[in-house]
mmCIF file of C-alpha atoms in Angstrom:
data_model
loop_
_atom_site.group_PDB
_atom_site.id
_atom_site.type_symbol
_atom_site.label_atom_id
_atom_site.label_comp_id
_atom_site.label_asym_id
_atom_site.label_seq_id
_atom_site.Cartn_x
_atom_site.Cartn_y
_atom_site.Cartn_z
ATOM 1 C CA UNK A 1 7.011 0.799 -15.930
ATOM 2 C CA UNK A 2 7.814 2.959 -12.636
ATOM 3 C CA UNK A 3 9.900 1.152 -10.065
ATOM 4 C CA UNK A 4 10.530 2.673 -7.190
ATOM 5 C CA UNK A 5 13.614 2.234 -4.431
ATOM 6 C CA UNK A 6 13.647 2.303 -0.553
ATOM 7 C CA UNK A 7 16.461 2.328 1.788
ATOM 8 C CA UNK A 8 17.231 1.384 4.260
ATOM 9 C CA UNK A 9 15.364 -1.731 4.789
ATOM 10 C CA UNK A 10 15.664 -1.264 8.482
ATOM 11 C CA UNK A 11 16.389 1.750 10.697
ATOM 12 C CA UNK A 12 17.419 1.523 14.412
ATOM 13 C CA UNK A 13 17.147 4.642 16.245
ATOM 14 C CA UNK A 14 17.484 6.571 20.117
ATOM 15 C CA UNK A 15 14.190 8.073 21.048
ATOM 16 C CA UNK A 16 14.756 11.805 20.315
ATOM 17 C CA UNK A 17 16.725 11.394 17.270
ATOM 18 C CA UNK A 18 15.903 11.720 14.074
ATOM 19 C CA UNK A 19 15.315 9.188 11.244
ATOM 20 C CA UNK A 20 15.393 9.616 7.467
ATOM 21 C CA UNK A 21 13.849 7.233 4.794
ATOM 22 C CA UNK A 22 14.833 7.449 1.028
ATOM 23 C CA UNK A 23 13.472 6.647 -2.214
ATOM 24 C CA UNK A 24 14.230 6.764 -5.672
ATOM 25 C CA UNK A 25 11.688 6.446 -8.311
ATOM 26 C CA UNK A 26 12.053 5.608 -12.317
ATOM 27 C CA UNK A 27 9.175 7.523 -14.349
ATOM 28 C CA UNK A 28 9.717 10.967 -14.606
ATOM 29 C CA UNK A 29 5.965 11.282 -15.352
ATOM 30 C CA UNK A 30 5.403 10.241 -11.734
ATOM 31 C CA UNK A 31 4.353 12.860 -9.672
ATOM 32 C CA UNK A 32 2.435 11.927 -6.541
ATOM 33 C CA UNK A 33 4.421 10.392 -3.549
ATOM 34 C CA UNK A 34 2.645 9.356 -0.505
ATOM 35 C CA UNK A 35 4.240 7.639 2.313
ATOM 36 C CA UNK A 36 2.099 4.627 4.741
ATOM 37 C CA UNK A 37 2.877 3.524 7.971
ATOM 38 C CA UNK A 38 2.200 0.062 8.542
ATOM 39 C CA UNK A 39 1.982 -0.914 12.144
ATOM 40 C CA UNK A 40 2.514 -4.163 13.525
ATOM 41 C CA UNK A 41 -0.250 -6.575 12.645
ATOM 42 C CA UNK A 42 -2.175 -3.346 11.278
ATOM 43 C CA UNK A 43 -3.379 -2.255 7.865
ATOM 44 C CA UNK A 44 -1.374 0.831 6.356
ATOM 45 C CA UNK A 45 -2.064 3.872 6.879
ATOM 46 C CA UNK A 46 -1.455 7.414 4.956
ATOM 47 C CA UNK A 47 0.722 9.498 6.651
ATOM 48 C CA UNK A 48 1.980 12.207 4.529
ATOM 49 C CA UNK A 49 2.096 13.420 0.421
ATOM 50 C CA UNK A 50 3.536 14.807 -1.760
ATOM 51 C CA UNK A 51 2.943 16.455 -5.253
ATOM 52 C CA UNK A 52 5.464 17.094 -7.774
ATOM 53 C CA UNK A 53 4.615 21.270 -7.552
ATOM 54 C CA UNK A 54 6.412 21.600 -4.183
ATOM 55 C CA UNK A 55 9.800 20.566 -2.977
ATOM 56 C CA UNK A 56 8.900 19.732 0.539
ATOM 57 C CA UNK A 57 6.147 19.230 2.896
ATOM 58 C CA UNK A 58 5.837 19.338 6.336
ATOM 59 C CA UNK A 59 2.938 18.099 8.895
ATOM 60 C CA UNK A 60 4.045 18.244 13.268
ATOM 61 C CA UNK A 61 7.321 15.682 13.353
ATOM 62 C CA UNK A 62 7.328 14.242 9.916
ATOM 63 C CA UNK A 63 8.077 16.020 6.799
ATOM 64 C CA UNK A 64 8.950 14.996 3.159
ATOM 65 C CA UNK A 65 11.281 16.633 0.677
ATOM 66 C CA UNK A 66 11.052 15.737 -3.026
ATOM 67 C CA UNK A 67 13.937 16.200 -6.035
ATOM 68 C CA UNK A 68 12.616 15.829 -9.355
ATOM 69 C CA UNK A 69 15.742 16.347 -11.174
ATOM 70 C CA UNK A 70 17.461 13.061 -9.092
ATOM 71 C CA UNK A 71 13.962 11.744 -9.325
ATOM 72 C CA UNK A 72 14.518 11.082 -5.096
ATOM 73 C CA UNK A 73 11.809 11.622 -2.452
ATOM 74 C CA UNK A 74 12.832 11.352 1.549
ATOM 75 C CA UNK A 75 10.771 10.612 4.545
ATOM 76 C CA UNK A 76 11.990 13.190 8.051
ATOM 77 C CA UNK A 77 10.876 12.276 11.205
ATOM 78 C CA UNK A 78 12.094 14.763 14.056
ATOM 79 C CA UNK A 79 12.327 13.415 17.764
ATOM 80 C CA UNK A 80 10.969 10.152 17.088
ATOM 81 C CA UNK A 81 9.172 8.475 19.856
ATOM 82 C CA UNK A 82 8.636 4.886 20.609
ATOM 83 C CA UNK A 83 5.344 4.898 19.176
ATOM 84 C CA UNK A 84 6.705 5.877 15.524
ATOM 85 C CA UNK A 85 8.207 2.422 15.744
ATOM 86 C CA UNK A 86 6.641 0.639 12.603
ATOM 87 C CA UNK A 87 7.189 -0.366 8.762
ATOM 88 C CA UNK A 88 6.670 2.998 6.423
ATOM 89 C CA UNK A 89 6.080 2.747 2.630
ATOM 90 C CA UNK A 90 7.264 4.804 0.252
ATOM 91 C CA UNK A 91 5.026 4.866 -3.198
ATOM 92 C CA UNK A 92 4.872 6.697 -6.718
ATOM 93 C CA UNK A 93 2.217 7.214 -9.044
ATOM 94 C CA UNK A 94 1.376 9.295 -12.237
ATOM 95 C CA UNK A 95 -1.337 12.012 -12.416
ATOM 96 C CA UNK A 96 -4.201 10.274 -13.424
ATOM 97 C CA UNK A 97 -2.707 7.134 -13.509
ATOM 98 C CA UNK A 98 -3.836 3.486 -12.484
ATOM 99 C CA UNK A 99 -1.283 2.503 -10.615
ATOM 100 C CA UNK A 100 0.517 3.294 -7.197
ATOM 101 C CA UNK A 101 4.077 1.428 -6.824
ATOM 102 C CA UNK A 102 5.147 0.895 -3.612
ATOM 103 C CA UNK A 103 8.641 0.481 -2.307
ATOM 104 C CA UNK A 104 9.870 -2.273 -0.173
ATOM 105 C CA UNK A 105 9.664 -0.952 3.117
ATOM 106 C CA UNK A 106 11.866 0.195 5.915
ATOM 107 C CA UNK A 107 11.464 -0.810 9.402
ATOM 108 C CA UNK A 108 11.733 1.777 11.656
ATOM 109 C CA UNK A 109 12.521 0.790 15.530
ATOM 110 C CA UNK A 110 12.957 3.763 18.233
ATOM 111 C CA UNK A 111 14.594 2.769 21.553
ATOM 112 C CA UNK A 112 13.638 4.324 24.523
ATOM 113 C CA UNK B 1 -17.884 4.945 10.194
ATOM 114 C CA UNK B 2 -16.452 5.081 6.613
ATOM 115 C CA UNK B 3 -14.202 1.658 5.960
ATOM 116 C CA UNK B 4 -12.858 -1.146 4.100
ATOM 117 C CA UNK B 5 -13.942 -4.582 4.896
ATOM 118 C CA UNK B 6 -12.184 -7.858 4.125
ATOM 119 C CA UNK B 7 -13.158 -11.395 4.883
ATOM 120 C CA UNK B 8 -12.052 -13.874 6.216
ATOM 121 C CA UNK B 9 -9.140 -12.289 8.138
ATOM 122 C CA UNK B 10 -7.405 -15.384 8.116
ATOM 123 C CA UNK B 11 -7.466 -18.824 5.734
ATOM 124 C CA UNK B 12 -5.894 -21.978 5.692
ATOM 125 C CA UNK B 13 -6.642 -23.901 2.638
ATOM 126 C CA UNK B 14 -5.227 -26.912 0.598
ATOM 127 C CA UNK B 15 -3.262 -26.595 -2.520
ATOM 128 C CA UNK B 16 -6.083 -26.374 -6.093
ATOM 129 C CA UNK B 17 -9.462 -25.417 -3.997
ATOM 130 C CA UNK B 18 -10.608 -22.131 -4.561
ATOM 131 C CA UNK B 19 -11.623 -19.395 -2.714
ATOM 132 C CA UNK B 20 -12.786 -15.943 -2.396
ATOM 133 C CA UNK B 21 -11.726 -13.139 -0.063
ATOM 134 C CA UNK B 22 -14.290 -10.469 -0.156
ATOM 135 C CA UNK B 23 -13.751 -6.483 0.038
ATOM 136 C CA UNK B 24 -16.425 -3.927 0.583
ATOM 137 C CA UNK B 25 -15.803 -0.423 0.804
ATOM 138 C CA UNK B 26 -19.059 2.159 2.394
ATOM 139 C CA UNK B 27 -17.503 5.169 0.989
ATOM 140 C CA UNK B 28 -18.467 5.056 -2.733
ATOM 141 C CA UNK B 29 -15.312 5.015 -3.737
ATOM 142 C CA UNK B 30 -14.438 5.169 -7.294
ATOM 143 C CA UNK B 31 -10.891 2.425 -7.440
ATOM 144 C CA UNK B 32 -10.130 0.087 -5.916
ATOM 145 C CA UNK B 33 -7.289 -2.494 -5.847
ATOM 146 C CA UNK B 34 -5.869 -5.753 -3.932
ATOM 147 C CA UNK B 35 -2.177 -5.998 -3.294
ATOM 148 C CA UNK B 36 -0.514 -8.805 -1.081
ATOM 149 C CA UNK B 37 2.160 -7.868 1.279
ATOM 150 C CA UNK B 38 5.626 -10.726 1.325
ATOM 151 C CA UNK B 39 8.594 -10.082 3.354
ATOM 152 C CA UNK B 40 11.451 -7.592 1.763
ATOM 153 C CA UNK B 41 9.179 -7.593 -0.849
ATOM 154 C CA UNK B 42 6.698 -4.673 -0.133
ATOM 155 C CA UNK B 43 3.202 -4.287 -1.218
ATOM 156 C CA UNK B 44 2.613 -5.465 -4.801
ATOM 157 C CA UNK B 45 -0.612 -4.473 -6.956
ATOM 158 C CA UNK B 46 -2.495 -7.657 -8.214
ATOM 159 C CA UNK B 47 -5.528 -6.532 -9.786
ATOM 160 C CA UNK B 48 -7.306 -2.962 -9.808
ATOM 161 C CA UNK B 49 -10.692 -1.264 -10.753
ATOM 162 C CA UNK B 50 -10.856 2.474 -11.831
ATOM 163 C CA UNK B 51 -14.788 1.932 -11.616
ATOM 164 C CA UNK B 52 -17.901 -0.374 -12.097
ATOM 165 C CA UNK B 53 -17.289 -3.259 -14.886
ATOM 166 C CA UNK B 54 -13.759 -1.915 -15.684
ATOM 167 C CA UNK B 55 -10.570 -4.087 -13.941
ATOM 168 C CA UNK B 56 -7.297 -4.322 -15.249
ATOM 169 C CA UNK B 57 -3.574 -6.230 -14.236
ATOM 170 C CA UNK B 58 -1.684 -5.187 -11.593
ATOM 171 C CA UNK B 59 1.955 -6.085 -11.508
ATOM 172 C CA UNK B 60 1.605 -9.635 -9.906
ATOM 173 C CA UNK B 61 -1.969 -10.991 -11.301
ATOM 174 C CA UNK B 62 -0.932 -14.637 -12.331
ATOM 175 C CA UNK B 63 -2.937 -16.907 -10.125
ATOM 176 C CA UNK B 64 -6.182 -14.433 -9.672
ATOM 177 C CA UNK B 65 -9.098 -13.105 -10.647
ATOM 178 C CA UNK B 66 -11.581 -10.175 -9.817
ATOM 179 C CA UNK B 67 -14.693 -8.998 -10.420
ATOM 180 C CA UNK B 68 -16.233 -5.301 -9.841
ATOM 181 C CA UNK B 69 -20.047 -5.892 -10.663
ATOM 182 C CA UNK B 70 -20.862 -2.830 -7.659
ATOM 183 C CA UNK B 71 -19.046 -0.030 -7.035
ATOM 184 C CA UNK B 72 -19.076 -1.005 -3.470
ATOM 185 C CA UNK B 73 -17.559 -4.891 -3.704
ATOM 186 C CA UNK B 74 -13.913 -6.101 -5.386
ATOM 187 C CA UNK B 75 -13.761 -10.086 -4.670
ATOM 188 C CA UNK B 76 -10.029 -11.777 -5.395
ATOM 189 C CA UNK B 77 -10.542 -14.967 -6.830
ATOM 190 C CA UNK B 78 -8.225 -17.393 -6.365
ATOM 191 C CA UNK B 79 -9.571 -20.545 -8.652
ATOM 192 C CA UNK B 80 -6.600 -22.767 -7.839
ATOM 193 C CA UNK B 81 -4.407 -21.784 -4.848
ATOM 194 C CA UNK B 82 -0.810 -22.776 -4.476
ATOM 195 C CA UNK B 83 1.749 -22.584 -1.810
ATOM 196 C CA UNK B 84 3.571 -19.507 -3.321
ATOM 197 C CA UNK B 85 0.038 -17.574 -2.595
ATOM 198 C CA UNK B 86 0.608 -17.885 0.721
ATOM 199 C CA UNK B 87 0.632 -14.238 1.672
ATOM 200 C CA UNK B 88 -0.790 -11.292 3.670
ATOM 201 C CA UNK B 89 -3.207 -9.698 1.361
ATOM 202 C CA UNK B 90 -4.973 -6.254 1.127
ATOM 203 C CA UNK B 91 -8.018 -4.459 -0.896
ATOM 204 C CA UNK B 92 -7.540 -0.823 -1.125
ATOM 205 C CA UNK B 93 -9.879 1.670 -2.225
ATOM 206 C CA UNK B 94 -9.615 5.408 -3.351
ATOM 207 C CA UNK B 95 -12.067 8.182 -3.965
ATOM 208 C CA UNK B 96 -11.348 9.143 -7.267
ATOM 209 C CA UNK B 97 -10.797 6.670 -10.395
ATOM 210 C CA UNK B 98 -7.251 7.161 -9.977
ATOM 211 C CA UNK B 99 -4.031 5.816 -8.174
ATOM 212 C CA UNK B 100 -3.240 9.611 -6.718
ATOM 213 C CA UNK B 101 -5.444 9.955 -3.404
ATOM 214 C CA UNK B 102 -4.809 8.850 -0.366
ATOM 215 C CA UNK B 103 -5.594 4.806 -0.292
ATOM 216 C CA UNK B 104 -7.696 3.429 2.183
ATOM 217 C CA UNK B 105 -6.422 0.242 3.170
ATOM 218 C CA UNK B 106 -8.650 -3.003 4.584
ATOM 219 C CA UNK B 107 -7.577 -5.058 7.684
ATOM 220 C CA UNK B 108 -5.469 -7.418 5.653
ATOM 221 C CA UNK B 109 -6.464 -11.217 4.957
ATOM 222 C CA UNK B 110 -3.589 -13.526 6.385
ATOM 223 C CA UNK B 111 -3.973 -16.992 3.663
ATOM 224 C CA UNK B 112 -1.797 -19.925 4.100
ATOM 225 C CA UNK B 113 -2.083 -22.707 1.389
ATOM 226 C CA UNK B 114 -0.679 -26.172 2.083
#
């Protein structure tokens, strides 16, 4: 079955800088890979997808980039800010599948 | 306003009694699934529904059961709790009978079993 990869598991950064999240994934059927942001003592939340017919994706500060052929998907977040201090989720799932496989989380902390 | 309900948001129970943490969703959504959330661990899949009557394994079901008699309601069972349940859990939901839309997630259920 699809397993999918996340690293770091924690990410220290200076308000203003950037921050990048990777994951790798397993099934090369898999072709939808959403990203949550899991705030503390919140529920998840989507924050950004992708699908497998574009290479990257971009929405304000965040964007996400997506390699088939290494089967790799990343996470960009321009001038973070305190407030983007939280855990994020990568995930993978196949068209029309049943399943959505998370990864193991990377907590992301922004100093002011 | 369109959301996912759980209940109770937090549980302390003793090891072998069982109970039920309920999930409604108001947004006719066709799946739904529960995960539970453990430290360096992620969110895992438990059990999931791709509609009415039809629920299937997730990747970590020992221990639970579900039920999806309305489209609206996904109940985890847990019919003899142990300590390694102790976990933050969370019922998801999803428009289409499919893993690949965006998940709506519940407020998360916080059970401790001693």
């Amino acid at each position: 079955g699809e397993n999918v990869e996340q690293h770091p598991s924690t990410l220290s950064v200076q308000e203003g800088d950037s921050a990048v999240i990777k994951c790798t994934y397993s099934d090369s059927a898999s072709n939808y890979f959403p990203w949550y942001k899991q705030e503390l003592g919140k529920r998840p939340q989507l924050i950004i997808d992708i699908r497998s017919n574009v290479g990257e994706k971009k929405d304000q500060r965040i964007a996400v980039t997506l390699n088939k052929t290494a089967k790799h998907f990343s996470l960009h977040i321009t001038e973070t800010q305190p407030e983007d201090s939280a855990v994020y989720f990568c995930a993978a799932s196949i068209l029309g599948g049943d399943k959505l496989i998370f990864g193991t989380g990377t907590r992301l902390q922004v100093f002011p | 306003e369109a959301q996912v309900t759980q209940n109770p948001r937090y549980l302390i129970t003793v090891t072998g009694k069982k109970l039920t943490v309920t999930c409604s969703q108001n947004m006719n959504h066709e799946y739904m699934s529960w995960y539970r959330q453990d430290p360096g661990l992620g969110l895992r899949q438990i059990y999931y529904s791709m509609n009415v009557e039809v629920t299937d394994k997730g990747d970590v079901p020992e221990g639970y059961k579900v039920s999806r008699k309305e489209k609206r309601n996904f109940p985890l069972i847990l019919e003899s709790p142990s300590p390694n349940q102790t976990s933050l859990y969370f019922c998801a939901s999803s428009l289409l009978a499919g893993a690949n839309t965006e998940a709506f997630f519940g407020q998360g259920t916080r059970l401790t079993v001693v």
